[in-house]
Coordinates of C-alpha atoms in Angstrom, one line a residue:
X145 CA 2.8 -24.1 -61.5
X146 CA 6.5 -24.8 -61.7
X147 CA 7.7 -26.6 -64.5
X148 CA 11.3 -27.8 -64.8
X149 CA 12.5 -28.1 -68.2
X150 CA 15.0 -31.0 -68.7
X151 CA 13.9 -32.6 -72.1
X152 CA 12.2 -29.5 -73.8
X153 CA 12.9 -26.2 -74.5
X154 CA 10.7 -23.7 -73.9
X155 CA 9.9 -22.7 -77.4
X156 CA 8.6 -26.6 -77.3
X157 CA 6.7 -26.6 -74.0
X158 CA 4.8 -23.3 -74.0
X159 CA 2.7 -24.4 -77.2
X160 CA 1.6 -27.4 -75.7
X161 CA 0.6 -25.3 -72.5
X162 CA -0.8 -22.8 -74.3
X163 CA -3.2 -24.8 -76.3
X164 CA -4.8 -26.4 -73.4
X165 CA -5.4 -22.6 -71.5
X166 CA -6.8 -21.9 -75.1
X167 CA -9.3 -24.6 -74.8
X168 CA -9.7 -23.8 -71.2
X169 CA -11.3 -20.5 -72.6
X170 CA -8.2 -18.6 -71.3
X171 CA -6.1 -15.8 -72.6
X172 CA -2.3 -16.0 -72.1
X173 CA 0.4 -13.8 -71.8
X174 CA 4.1 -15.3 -72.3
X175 CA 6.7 -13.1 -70.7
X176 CA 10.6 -13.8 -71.5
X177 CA 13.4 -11.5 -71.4
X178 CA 14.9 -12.2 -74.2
X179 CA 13.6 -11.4 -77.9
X180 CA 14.8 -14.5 -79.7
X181 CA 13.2 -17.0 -76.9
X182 CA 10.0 -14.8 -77.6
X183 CA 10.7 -15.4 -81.7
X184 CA 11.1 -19.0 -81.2
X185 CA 8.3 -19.5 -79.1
X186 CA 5.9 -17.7 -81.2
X187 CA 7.2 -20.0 -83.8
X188 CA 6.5 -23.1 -82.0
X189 CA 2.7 -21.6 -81.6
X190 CA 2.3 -20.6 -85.7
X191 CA 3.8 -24.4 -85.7
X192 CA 2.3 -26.3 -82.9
X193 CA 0.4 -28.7 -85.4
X194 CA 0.3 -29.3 -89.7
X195 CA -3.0 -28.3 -89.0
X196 CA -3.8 -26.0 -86.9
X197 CA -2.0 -23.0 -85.2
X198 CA -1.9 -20.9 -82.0
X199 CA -2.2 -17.2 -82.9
X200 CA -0.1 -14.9 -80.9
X201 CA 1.6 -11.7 -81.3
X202 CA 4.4 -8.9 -79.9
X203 CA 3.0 -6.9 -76.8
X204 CA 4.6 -4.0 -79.2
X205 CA 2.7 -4.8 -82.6
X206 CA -0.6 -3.1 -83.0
X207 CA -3.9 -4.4 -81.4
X208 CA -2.4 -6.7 -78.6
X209 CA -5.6 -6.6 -76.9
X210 CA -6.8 -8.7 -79.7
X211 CA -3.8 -11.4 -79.3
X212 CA -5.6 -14.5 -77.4
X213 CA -1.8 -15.7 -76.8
X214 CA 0.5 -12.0 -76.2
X215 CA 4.1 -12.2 -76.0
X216 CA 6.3 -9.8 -74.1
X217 CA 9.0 -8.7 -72.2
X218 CA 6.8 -7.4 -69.7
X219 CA 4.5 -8.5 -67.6
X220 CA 1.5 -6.3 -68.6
X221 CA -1.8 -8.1 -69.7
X222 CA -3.0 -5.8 -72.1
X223 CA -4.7 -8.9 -73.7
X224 CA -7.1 -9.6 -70.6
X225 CA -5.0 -12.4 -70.2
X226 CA -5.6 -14.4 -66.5
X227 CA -3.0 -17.3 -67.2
X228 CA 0.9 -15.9 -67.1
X229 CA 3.5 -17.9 -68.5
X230 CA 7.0 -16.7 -67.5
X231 CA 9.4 -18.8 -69.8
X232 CA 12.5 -17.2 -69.4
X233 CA 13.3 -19.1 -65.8
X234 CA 12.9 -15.7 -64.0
X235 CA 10.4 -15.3 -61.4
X236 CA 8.4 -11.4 -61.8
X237 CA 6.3 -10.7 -58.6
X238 CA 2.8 -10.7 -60.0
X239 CA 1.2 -13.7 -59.1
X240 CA -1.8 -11.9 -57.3
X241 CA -3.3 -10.5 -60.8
X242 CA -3.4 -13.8 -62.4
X243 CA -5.5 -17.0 -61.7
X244 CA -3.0 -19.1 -62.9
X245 CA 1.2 -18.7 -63.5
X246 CA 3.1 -21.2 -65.1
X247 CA 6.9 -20.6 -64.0
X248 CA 9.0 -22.3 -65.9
X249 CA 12.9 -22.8 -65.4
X250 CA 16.0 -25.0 -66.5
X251 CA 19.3 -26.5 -64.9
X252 CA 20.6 -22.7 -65.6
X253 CA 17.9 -20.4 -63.3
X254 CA 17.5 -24.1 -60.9
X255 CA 18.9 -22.2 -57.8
X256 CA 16.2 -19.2 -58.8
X257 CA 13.0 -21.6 -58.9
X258 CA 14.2 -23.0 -55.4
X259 CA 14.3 -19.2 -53.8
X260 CA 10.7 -18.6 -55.5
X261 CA 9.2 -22.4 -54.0
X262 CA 10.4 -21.3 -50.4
X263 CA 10.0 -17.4 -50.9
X264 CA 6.0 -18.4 -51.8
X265 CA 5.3 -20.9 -48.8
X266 CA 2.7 -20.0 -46.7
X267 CA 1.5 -17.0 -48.9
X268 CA -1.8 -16.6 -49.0
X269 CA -4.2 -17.7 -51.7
X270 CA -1.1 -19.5 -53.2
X271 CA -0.9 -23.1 -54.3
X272 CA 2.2 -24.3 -56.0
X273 CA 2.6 -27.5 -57.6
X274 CA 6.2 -29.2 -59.2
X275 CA 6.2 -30.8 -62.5
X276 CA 9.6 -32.3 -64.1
X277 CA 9.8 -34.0 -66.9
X278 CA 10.2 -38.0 -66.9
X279 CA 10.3 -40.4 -69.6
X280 CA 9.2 -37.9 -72.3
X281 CA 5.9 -37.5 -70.2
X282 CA 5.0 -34.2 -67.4
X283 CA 4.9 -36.1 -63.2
X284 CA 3.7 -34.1 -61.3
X285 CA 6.8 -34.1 -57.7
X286 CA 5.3 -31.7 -54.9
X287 CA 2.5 -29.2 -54.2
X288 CA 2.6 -27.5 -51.4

């Protein structure tokens, strides 16, 4: 699932995603790079709602196998987790041990996302689709 961030952030989009794989019955892990996207993310899931919240937490605070939502810098499901989120707009090779990844990328790592779509054609047990924001809503572009 590549999702092209033009509106939102993705301290704002991953909360939104996350609660429907929560609801799904799913565990996620969120993987970024970068320790103060992974701080404002897990803000936006404490936050999502006045009231309700996601609860998440560090891969490197204790009991992250309890975590239904497991942030880190690495992609290591220690949570059980079957839906990846890679919001930092780079692409980790891993897609083969989770049933769904959610890749998602701005103008900044564009070029990147481009390399992954055509690196990913044809591979096996792979389906991609292309979402881009429009209007304030998600349209869904190509799936290939």
């Amino acid at each position: 699932m590549f999702y092209q961030l033009s509106r939102d952030p993705a301290h704002g989009v991953v909360p939104l995603l996350a609660k429907k794989s929560l609801e799904a019955g799913e565990r996620v892990l969120v993987v970024s790079g970068e320790d103060t996207q992974r701080a404002e993310i897990a803000r936006g899931l404490w936050t999502l709602s006045p009231h309700s919240f996601l609860a998440n937490g560090e891969a490197s605070e204790p009991h992250p196998d309890r975590q239904p939502i497991l942030l880190s810098g690495e992609v290591e499901p220690v949570n059980g987790a079957r839906f990846l989120f890679l919001a930092d707009g780079h692409w980790r090779e891993s897609e083969a041990r989770f049933e769904r990844v959610f890749y998602l990328f701005d103008d900044a790592t564009l070029q990147e996302a481009r390399q992954v779509w055509k690196d990913l054609r044809g591979r096996e047990g792979v389906t991609k689709e292309y979402w881009a924001q429009e209007d304030g809503r998600w349209a869904k572009k190509a799936s290939e």
